[in-house]
């Protein structure tokens, strides 16, 4: 059976490619979904990208992933730095979890240097632009292959 990877995105990432291109680039979340779907197909993986502006929405998507996904790639947006609820939800997921940040959070304000999600993530990509999602997906293919 084809394995599915959930690609989850937190608050404001629906604006990707539409605001602050100097930080987040010109690609939209739809571009990310298309690029990941094409790359996933090369590895026999299905990808399912979601975005929510709500903390509880992301928690519910992680619960859904428990039933439907073999792995999670997550950019929790600002909730990265604040959400114990998202960490707790990820701790209930059994497959690989990769954390992605489009910008290099370590080069930015100090409040972005701490991530609750990193306490669960099997790997972290930061500062590779939207390509970080594809790099995480490549690693997912190695782990699940
Ligand atoms: O670099 C990342 O991917 C972040 O997760 C993005 C979050 C930020 O709070 C994290 O510290 C780092 C912000 C997401 C906002 O996304 C936008 C995208 C385009 C235009 C405006 C906001």
Tab-separated table of N, CA and C in Angstrom, residues 11-141:
chain	number	residue	atom	x	y	z
A	11	UNK	N	0.190	28.771	11.381
A	11	UNK	CA	-0.423	30.062	11.124
A	11	UNK	C	0.374	30.958	10.176
A	12	UNK	N	-0.382	31.612	9.329
A	12	UNK	CA	0.099	32.622	8.373
A	12	UNK	C	0.793	32.019	7.152
A	13	UNK	N	1.038	30.727	7.165
A	13	UNK	CA	1.748	30.138	6.012
A	13	UNK	C	0.854	30.053	4.775
A	14	UNK	N	-0.445	30.317	4.934
A	14	UNK	CA	-1.320	30.475	3.763
A	14	UNK	C	-0.920	31.710	2.958
A	15	UNK	N	-0.153	32.616	3.564
A	15	UNK	CA	0.283	33.838	2.865
A	15	UNK	C	1.620	33.670	2.147
A	16	UNK	N	2.144	32.466	2.205
A	16	UNK	CA	3.444	32.198	1.568
A	16	UNK	C	3.424	32.621	0.092
A	17	UNK	N	4.457	33.342	-0.320
A	17	UNK	CA	4.555	33.811	-1.699
A	17	UNK	C	3.773	35.085	-1.958
A	18	UNK	N	3.006	35.521	-0.961
A	18	UNK	CA	2.138	36.696	-1.170
A	18	UNK	C	2.570	37.893	-0.335
A	19	UNK	N	3.338	37.664	0.728
A	19	UNK	CA	3.841	38.733	1.608
A	19	UNK	C	5.278	38.369	2.002
A	20	UNK	N	6.062	39.381	2.371
A	20	UNK	CA	7.438	39.210	2.891
A	20	UNK	C	8.295	38.231	2.074
A	21	UNK	N	8.368	38.414	0.754
A	21	UNK	CA	9.176	37.490	-0.064
A	21	UNK	C	10.660	37.552	0.281
A	22	UNK	N	11.096	38.674	0.885
A	22	UNK	CA	12.514	38.801	1.265
A	22	UNK	C	12.882	37.792	2.353
A	23	UNK	N	11.898	37.353	3.129
A	23	UNK	CA	12.168	36.338	4.163
A	23	UNK	C	11.754	34.948	3.682
A	24	UNK	N	10.577	34.861	3.059
A	24	UNK	CA	9.998	33.537	2.803
A	24	UNK	C	9.981	33.141	1.319
A	25	UNK	N	10.454	34.025	0.433
A	25	UNK	CA	10.533	33.686	-0.990
A	25	UNK	C	9.218	33.905	-1.731
A	26	UNK	N	9.203	33.484	-2.993
A	26	UNK	CA	8.073	33.783	-3.882
A	26	UNK	C	7.137	32.598	-4.097
A	27	UNK	N	7.581	31.407	-3.713
A	27	UNK	CA	6.724	30.229	-3.925
A	27	UNK	C	5.543	30.239	-2.953
A	28	UNK	N	4.403	29.784	-3.438
A	28	UNK	CA	3.210	29.698	-2.590
A	28	UNK	C	3.133	28.299	-1.962
A	29	UNK	N	2.196	28.162	-1.019
A	29	UNK	CA	2.011	26.849	-0.390
A	29	UNK	C	1.505	25.833	-1.426
A	30	UNK	N	0.764	26.353	-2.397
A	30	UNK	CA	0.301	25.477	-3.488
A	30	UNK	C	1.497	24.953	-4.292
A	31	UNK	N	2.494	25.815	-4.533
A	31	UNK	CA	3.724	25.366	-5.214
A	31	UNK	C	4.414	24.273	-4.387
A	32	UNK	N	4.458	24.481	-3.077
A	32	UNK	CA	5.090	23.479	-2.199
A	32	UNK	C	4.344	22.155	-2.336
A	33	UNK	N	2.999	22.234	-2.316
A	33	UNK	CA	2.181	21.002	-2.417
A	33	UNK	C	2.493	20.280	-3.733
A	34	UNK	N	2.554	21.043	-4.838
A	34	UNK	CA	2.810	20.433	-6.159
A	34	UNK	C	4.202	19.825	-6.225
A	35	UNK	N	5.209	20.566	-5.769
A	35	UNK	CA	6.594	20.073	-5.832
A	35	UNK	C	6.773	18.814	-4.981
A	36	UNK	N	6.160	18.818	-3.809
A	36	UNK	CA	6.286	17.646	-2.920
A	36	UNK	C	5.528	16.458	-3.491
A	37	UNK	N	4.376	16.711	-4.104
A	37	UNK	CA	3.609	15.600	-4.704
A	37	UNK	C	4.436	14.949	-5.813
A	38	UNK	N	5.086	15.792	-6.646
A	38	UNK	CA	5.887	15.264	-7.768
A	38	UNK	C	7.092	14.490	-7.238
A	39	UNK	N	7.771	15.045	-6.238
A	39	UNK	CA	8.940	14.359	-5.682
A	39	UNK	C	8.524	13.075	-4.967
A	40	UNK	N	7.448	13.151	-4.194
A	40	UNK	CA	6.958	11.969	-3.482
A	40	UNK	C	6.655	10.834	-4.456
A	41	UNK	N	6.052	11.174	-5.587
A	41	UNK	CA	5.693	10.157	-6.586
A	41	UNK	C	6.938	9.397	-7.062
A	42	UNK	N	8.063	10.114	-7.155
A	42	UNK	CA	9.322	9.455	-7.572
A	42	UNK	C	9.727	8.355	-6.586
A	43	UNK	N	9.328	8.532	-5.317
A	43	UNK	CA	9.693	7.556	-4.274
A	43	UNK	C	8.528	6.637	-3.918
A	44	UNK	N	7.427	6.768	-4.656
A	44	UNK	CA	6.246	5.956	-4.331
A	44	UNK	C	5.547	6.411	-3.057
A	45	UNK	N	5.733	7.684	-2.700
A	45	UNK	CA	5.061	8.232	-1.513
A	45	UNK	C	3.967	9.208	-1.947
A	46	UNK	N	2.859	9.177	-1.242
A	46	UNK	CA	1.808	10.159	-1.477
A	46	UNK	C	2.007	11.285	-0.469
A	47	UNK	N	1.747	12.522	-0.871
A	47	UNK	CA	1.853	13.618	0.099
A	47	UNK	C	0.495	14.297	0.233
A	48	UNK	N	0.215	14.776	1.426
A	48	UNK	CA	-1.070	15.410	1.711
A	48	UNK	C	-0.769	16.664	2.525
A	49	UNK	N	-0.843	17.836	1.879
A	49	UNK	CA	-0.453	19.085	2.555
A	49	UNK	C	-1.672	19.790	3.152
A	50	UNK	N	-1.528	20.239	4.387
A	50	UNK	CA	-2.598	20.968	5.077
A	50	UNK	C	-2.021	22.225	5.736
A	51	UNK	N	-2.894	23.193	5.964
A	51	UNK	CA	-2.483	24.410	6.690
A	51	UNK	C	-3.618	24.805	7.620
A	52	UNK	N	-3.264	25.236	8.832
A	52	UNK	CA	-4.285	25.757	9.743
A	52	UNK	C	-3.721	26.955	10.487
A	53	UNK	N	-4.585	27.952	10.682
A	53	UNK	CA	-4.176	29.120	11.468
A	53	UNK	C	-4.455	28.931	12.962
A	54	UNK	N	-4.975	27.736	13.310
A	54	UNK	CA	-5.387	27.478	14.688
A	54	UNK	C	-4.548	26.367	15.316
A	55	UNK	N	-4.151	26.579	16.554
A	55	UNK	CA	-3.350	25.567	17.267
A	55	UNK	C	-4.112	24.237	17.336
A	56	UNK	N	-5.409	24.307	17.725
A	56	UNK	CA	-6.218	23.090	17.827
A	56	UNK	C	-6.406	22.414	16.471
A	57	UNK	N	-6.441	23.215	15.423
A	57	UNK	CA	-6.560	22.660	14.060
A	57	UNK	C	-5.344	21.810	13.727
A	58	UNK	N	-4.184	22.279	14.121
A	58	UNK	CA	-2.951	21.512	13.856
A	58	UNK	C	-2.930	20.251	14.710
A	59	UNK	N	-3.359	20.373	15.977
A	59	UNK	CA	-3.430	19.195	16.864
A	59	UNK	C	-4.342	18.151	16.226
A	60	UNK	N	-5.490	18.577	15.690
A	60	UNK	CA	-6.427	17.615	15.091
A	60	UNK	C	-5.850	16.975	13.833
A	61	UNK	N	-5.102	17.754	13.054
A	61	UNK	CA	-4.455	17.179	11.857
A	61	UNK	C	-3.411	16.131	12.258
A	62	UNK	N	-2.726	16.358	13.360
A	62	UNK	CA	-1.748	15.363	13.838
A	62	UNK	C	-2.483	14.094	14.281
A	63	UNK	N	-3.641	14.260	14.935
A	63	UNK	CA	-4.434	13.081	15.323
A	63	UNK	C	-4.870	12.307	14.078
A	64	UNK	N	-5.268	13.052	13.028
A	64	UNK	CA	-5.680	12.418	11.762
A	64	UNK	C	-4.499	11.660	11.149
A	65	UNK	N	-3.319	12.266	11.249
A	65	UNK	CA	-2.108	11.632	10.704
A	65	UNK	C	-1.823	10.304	11.398
A	66	UNK	N	-2.203	10.184	12.667
A	66	UNK	CA	-2.000	8.916	13.403
A	66	UNK	C	-2.684	7.756	12.695
A	67	UNK	N	-3.822	8.065	12.049
A	67	UNK	CA	-4.583	7.023	11.343
A	67	UNK	C	-4.141	6.884	9.892
A	68	UNK	N	-3.723	7.988	9.272
A	68	UNK	CA	-3.579	8.002	7.817
A	68	UNK	C	-2.157	8.136	7.283
A	69	UNK	N	-1.213	8.540	8.134
A	69	UNK	CA	0.115	8.866	7.593
A	69	UNK	C	1.227	8.015	8.193
A	70	UNK	N	2.249	7.781	7.367
A	70	UNK	CA	3.431	7.037	7.822
A	70	UNK	C	4.481	7.996	8.383
A	71	UNK	N	4.396	9.281	8.003
A	71	UNK	CA	5.363	10.270	8.484
A	71	UNK	C	4.751	11.664	8.449
A	72	UNK	N	5.333	12.568	9.217
A	72	UNK	CA	4.864	13.962	9.258
A	72	UNK	C	6.032	14.902	9.005
A	73	UNK	N	5.802	15.845	8.079
A	73	UNK	CA	6.711	16.982	7.900
A	73	UNK	C	5.916	18.193	8.378
A	74	UNK	N	6.468	18.924	9.332
A	74	UNK	CA	5.663	20.009	9.923
A	74	UNK	C	6.434	21.303	10.016
A	75	UNK	N	5.814	22.373	9.518
A	75	UNK	CA	6.282	23.728	9.784
A	75	UNK	C	5.197	24.360	10.660
A	76	UNK	N	5.413	24.359	11.964
A	76	UNK	CA	4.346	24.834	12.868
A	76	UNK	C	4.234	26.356	12.924
A	77	UNK	N	5.018	27.081	12.106
A	77	UNK	CA	4.992	28.544	12.147
A	77	UNK	C	5.353	29.026	13.547
A	78	UNK	N	4.694	30.095	13.983
A	78	UNK	CA	5.031	30.682	15.294
A	78	UNK	C	4.730	29.733	16.453
A	79	UNK	N	3.827	28.758	16.256
A	79	UNK	CA	3.540	27.794	17.330
A	79	UNK	C	4.753	26.923	17.674
A	80	UNK	N	5.716	26.871	16.763
A	80	UNK	CA	6.987	26.190	17.047
A	80	UNK	C	7.524	26.601	18.410
A	81	UNK	N	7.435	27.910	18.666
A	81	UNK	CA	8.128	28.517	19.812
A	81	UNK	C	7.255	28.592	21.064
A	82	UNK	N	5.989	28.154	20.937
A	82	UNK	CA	5.065	28.345	22.073
A	82	UNK	C	4.246	27.114	22.451
A	83	UNK	N	4.110	26.139	21.538
A	83	UNK	CA	3.032	25.161	21.718
A	83	UNK	C	3.442	23.816	22.316
A	84	UNK	N	3.108	23.642	23.592
A	84	UNK	CA	3.266	22.338	24.240
A	84	UNK	C	2.195	21.388	23.700
A	85	UNK	N	1.022	21.924	23.326
A	85	UNK	CA	-0.073	21.080	22.799
A	85	UNK	C	0.350	20.383	21.500
A	86	UNK	N	1.051	21.098	20.632
A	86	UNK	CA	1.513	20.485	19.371
A	86	UNK	C	2.610	19.459	19.668
A	87	UNK	N	3.506	19.771	20.595
A	87	UNK	CA	4.521	18.786	21.000
A	87	UNK	C	3.855	17.530	21.547
A	88	UNK	N	2.863	17.706	22.435
A	88	UNK	CA	2.182	16.542	23.030
A	88	UNK	C	1.518	15.698	21.944
A	89	UNK	N	0.882	16.355	20.975
A	89	UNK	CA	0.217	15.619	19.882
A	89	UNK	C	1.258	14.853	19.072
A	90	UNK	N	2.368	15.495	18.762
A	90	UNK	CA	3.424	14.818	17.973
A	90	UNK	C	3.995	13.626	18.737
A	91	UNK	N	4.025	13.731	20.056
A	91	UNK	CA	4.545	12.617	20.865
A	91	UNK	C	3.640	11.383	20.806
A	92	UNK	N	2.395	11.546	20.319
A	92	UNK	CA	1.498	10.395	20.186
A	92	UNK	C	1.620	9.746	18.801
A	93	UNK	N	2.398	10.377	17.918
A	93	UNK	CA	2.566	9.862	16.547
A	93	UNK	C	3.785	8.939	16.510
A	94	UNK	N	3.613	7.788	15.870
A	94	UNK	CA	4.690	6.787	15.966
A	94	UNK	C	5.757	6.858	14.874
A	95	UNK	N	5.442	7.466	13.720
A	95	UNK	CA	6.394	7.482	12.597
A	95	UNK	C	7.387	8.629	12.692
A	96	UNK	N	8.222	8.767	11.653
A	96	UNK	CA	9.196	9.870	11.638
A	96	UNK	C	8.528	11.249	11.534
A	97	UNK	N	9.118	12.207	12.236
A	97	UNK	CA	8.630	13.600	12.209
A	97	UNK	C	9.810	14.496	11.854
A	98	UNK	N	9.630	15.302	10.808
A	98	UNK	CA	10.644	16.299	10.475
A	98	UNK	C	10.054	17.691	10.599
A	99	UNK	N	10.856	18.577	11.194
A	99	UNK	CA	10.445	19.975	11.401
A	99	UNK	C	11.108	20.815	10.313
A	100	UNK	N	10.334	21.674	9.675
A	100	UNK	CA	10.876	22.518	8.605
A	100	UNK	C	10.614	23.990	8.925
A	101	UNK	N	11.652	24.806	8.732
A	101	UNK	CA	11.471	26.256	8.764
A	101	UNK	C	12.071	26.834	7.493
A	102	UNK	N	11.292	27.638	6.827
A	102	UNK	CA	11.725	28.219	5.557
A	102	UNK	C	12.921	29.146	5.800
A	103	UNK	N	12.801	29.969	6.836
A	103	UNK	CA	13.898	30.892	7.178
A	103	UNK	C	14.837	30.212	8.168
A	104	UNK	N	16.031	30.783	8.291
A	104	UNK	CA	16.963	30.280	9.306
A	104	UNK	C	16.615	30.944	10.640
A	105	UNK	N	15.825	30.237	11.425
A	105	UNK	CA	15.330	30.801	12.688
A	105	UNK	C	16.474	31.195	13.632
A	106	UNK	N	17.627	30.553	13.482
A	106	UNK	CA	18.756	30.823	14.387
A	106	UNK	C	19.469	32.135	14.063
A	107	UNK	N	19.145	32.685	12.879
A	107	UNK	CA	19.734	33.959	12.464
A	107	UNK	C	18.782	35.119	12.806
A	108	UNK	N	17.633	34.778	13.385
A	108	UNK	CA	16.600	35.777	13.632
A	108	UNK	C	16.488	36.083	15.136
A	109	UNK	N	15.366	36.661	15.536
A	109	UNK	CA	15.198	37.059	16.946
A	109	UNK	C	15.384	35.853	17.878
A	110	UNK	N	15.847	36.132	19.123
A	110	UNK	CA	16.164	35.026	20.040
A	110	UNK	C	14.925	34.207	20.397
A	111	UNK	N	13.717	34.822	20.361
A	111	UNK	CA	12.520	34.024	20.706
A	111	UNK	C	12.246	32.930	19.687
A	112	UNK	N	12.886	33.033	18.499
A	112	UNK	CA	12.709	31.975	17.477
A	112	UNK	C	13.750	30.860	17.625
A	113	UNK	N	14.647	31.007	18.584
A	113	UNK	CA	15.732	30.017	18.701
A	113	UNK	C	15.301	28.757	19.434
A	114	UNK	N	14.230	28.876	20.227
A	114	UNK	CA	13.753	27.683	20.934
A	114	UNK	C	12.539	27.076	20.224
A	115	UNK	N	12.568	25.749	20.084
A	115	UNK	CA	11.445	25.036	19.465
A	115	UNK	C	10.986	23.905	20.373
A	116	UNK	N	9.701	23.932	20.757
A	116	UNK	CA	9.127	22.789	21.491
A	116	UNK	C	9.090	21.552	20.596
A	117	UNK	N	8.803	21.768	19.315
A	117	UNK	CA	8.651	20.663	18.353
A	117	UNK	C	9.965	19.899	18.167
A	118	UNK	N	11.090	20.587	18.314
A	118	UNK	CA	12.397	19.926	18.167
A	118	UNK	C	12.622	18.840	19.215
A	119	UNK	N	11.873	18.919	20.329
A	119	UNK	CA	12.007	17.874	21.361
A	119	UNK	C	11.488	16.535	20.851
A	120	UNK	N	10.661	16.574	19.776
A	120	UNK	CA	10.124	15.334	19.199
A	120	UNK	C	10.707	15.054	17.809
A	121	UNK	N	11.082	16.111	17.088
A	121	UNK	CA	11.472	15.940	15.675
A	121	UNK	C	12.683	15.018	15.528
A	122	UNK	N	12.639	14.178	14.495
A	122	UNK	CA	13.781	13.312	14.183
A	122	UNK	C	14.830	14.073	13.378
A	123	UNK	N	14.435	15.194	12.780
A	123	UNK	CA	15.367	16.041	12.045
A	123	UNK	C	14.745	17.410	11.852
A	124	UNK	N	15.608	18.420	11.656
A	124	UNK	CA	15.143	19.804	11.491
A	124	UNK	C	15.820	20.430	10.287
A	125	UNK	N	15.045	21.060	9.405
A	125	UNK	CA	15.598	21.827	8.285
A	125	UNK	C	15.265	23.293	8.544
A	126	UNK	N	16.255	24.167	8.511
A	126	UNK	CA	15.968	25.593	8.690
A	126	UNK	C	16.844	26.404	7.755
A	127	UNK	N	16.224	27.326	7.025
A	127	UNK	CA	16.983	28.245	6.195
A	127	UNK	C	17.225	27.776	4.775
A	128	UNK	N	16.560	26.713	4.369
A	128	UNK	CA	16.718	26.217	2.994
A	128	UNK	C	15.561	26.666	2.099
A	129	UNK	N	14.837	27.714	2.545
A	129	UNK	CA	13.678	28.160	1.779
A	129	UNK	C	12.645	27.038	1.702
A	130	UNK	N	11.756	27.126	0.711
A	130	UNK	CA	10.720	26.087	0.616
A	130	UNK	C	11.308	24.749	0.182
A	131	UNK	N	12.547	24.758	-0.287
A	131	UNK	CA	13.225	23.500	-0.653
A	131	UNK	C	13.395	22.575	0.561
A	132	UNK	N	13.341	23.177	1.757
A	132	UNK	CA	13.462	22.389	2.980
A	132	UNK	C	12.413	21.280	3.071
A	133	UNK	N	11.208	21.568	2.556
A	133	UNK	CA	10.150	20.541	2.585
A	133	UNK	C	10.579	19.344	1.732
A	134	UNK	N	11.159	19.626	0.555
A	134	UNK	CA	11.573	18.531	-0.342
A	134	UNK	C	12.758	17.763	0.236
A	135	UNK	N	13.670	18.476	0.888
A	135	UNK	CA	14.819	17.801	1.497
A	135	UNK	C	14.340	16.873	2.616
A	136	UNK	N	13.374	17.339	3.383
A	136	UNK	CA	12.804	16.491	4.449
A	136	UNK	C	12.106	15.276	3.835
A	137	UNK	N	11.426	15.487	2.718
A	137	UNK	CA	10.718	14.384	2.062
A	137	UNK	C	11.698	13.333	1.524
A	138	UNK	N	12.829	13.794	1.012
A	138	UNK	CA	13.879	12.851	0.541
A	138	UNK	C	14.352	11.974	1.694
A	139	UNK	N	14.559	12.575	2.847
A	139	UNK	CA	15.011	11.817	4.018
A	139	UNK	C	13.914	10.848	4.476
A	140	UNK	N	12.674	11.306	4.394
A	140	UNK	CA	11.528	10.461	4.749
A	140	UNK	C	11.527	9.209	3.874
A	141	UNK	N	11.802	9.401	2.566
A	141	UNK	CA	11.802	8.274	1.625
A	141	UNK	C	12.889	7.260	2.008
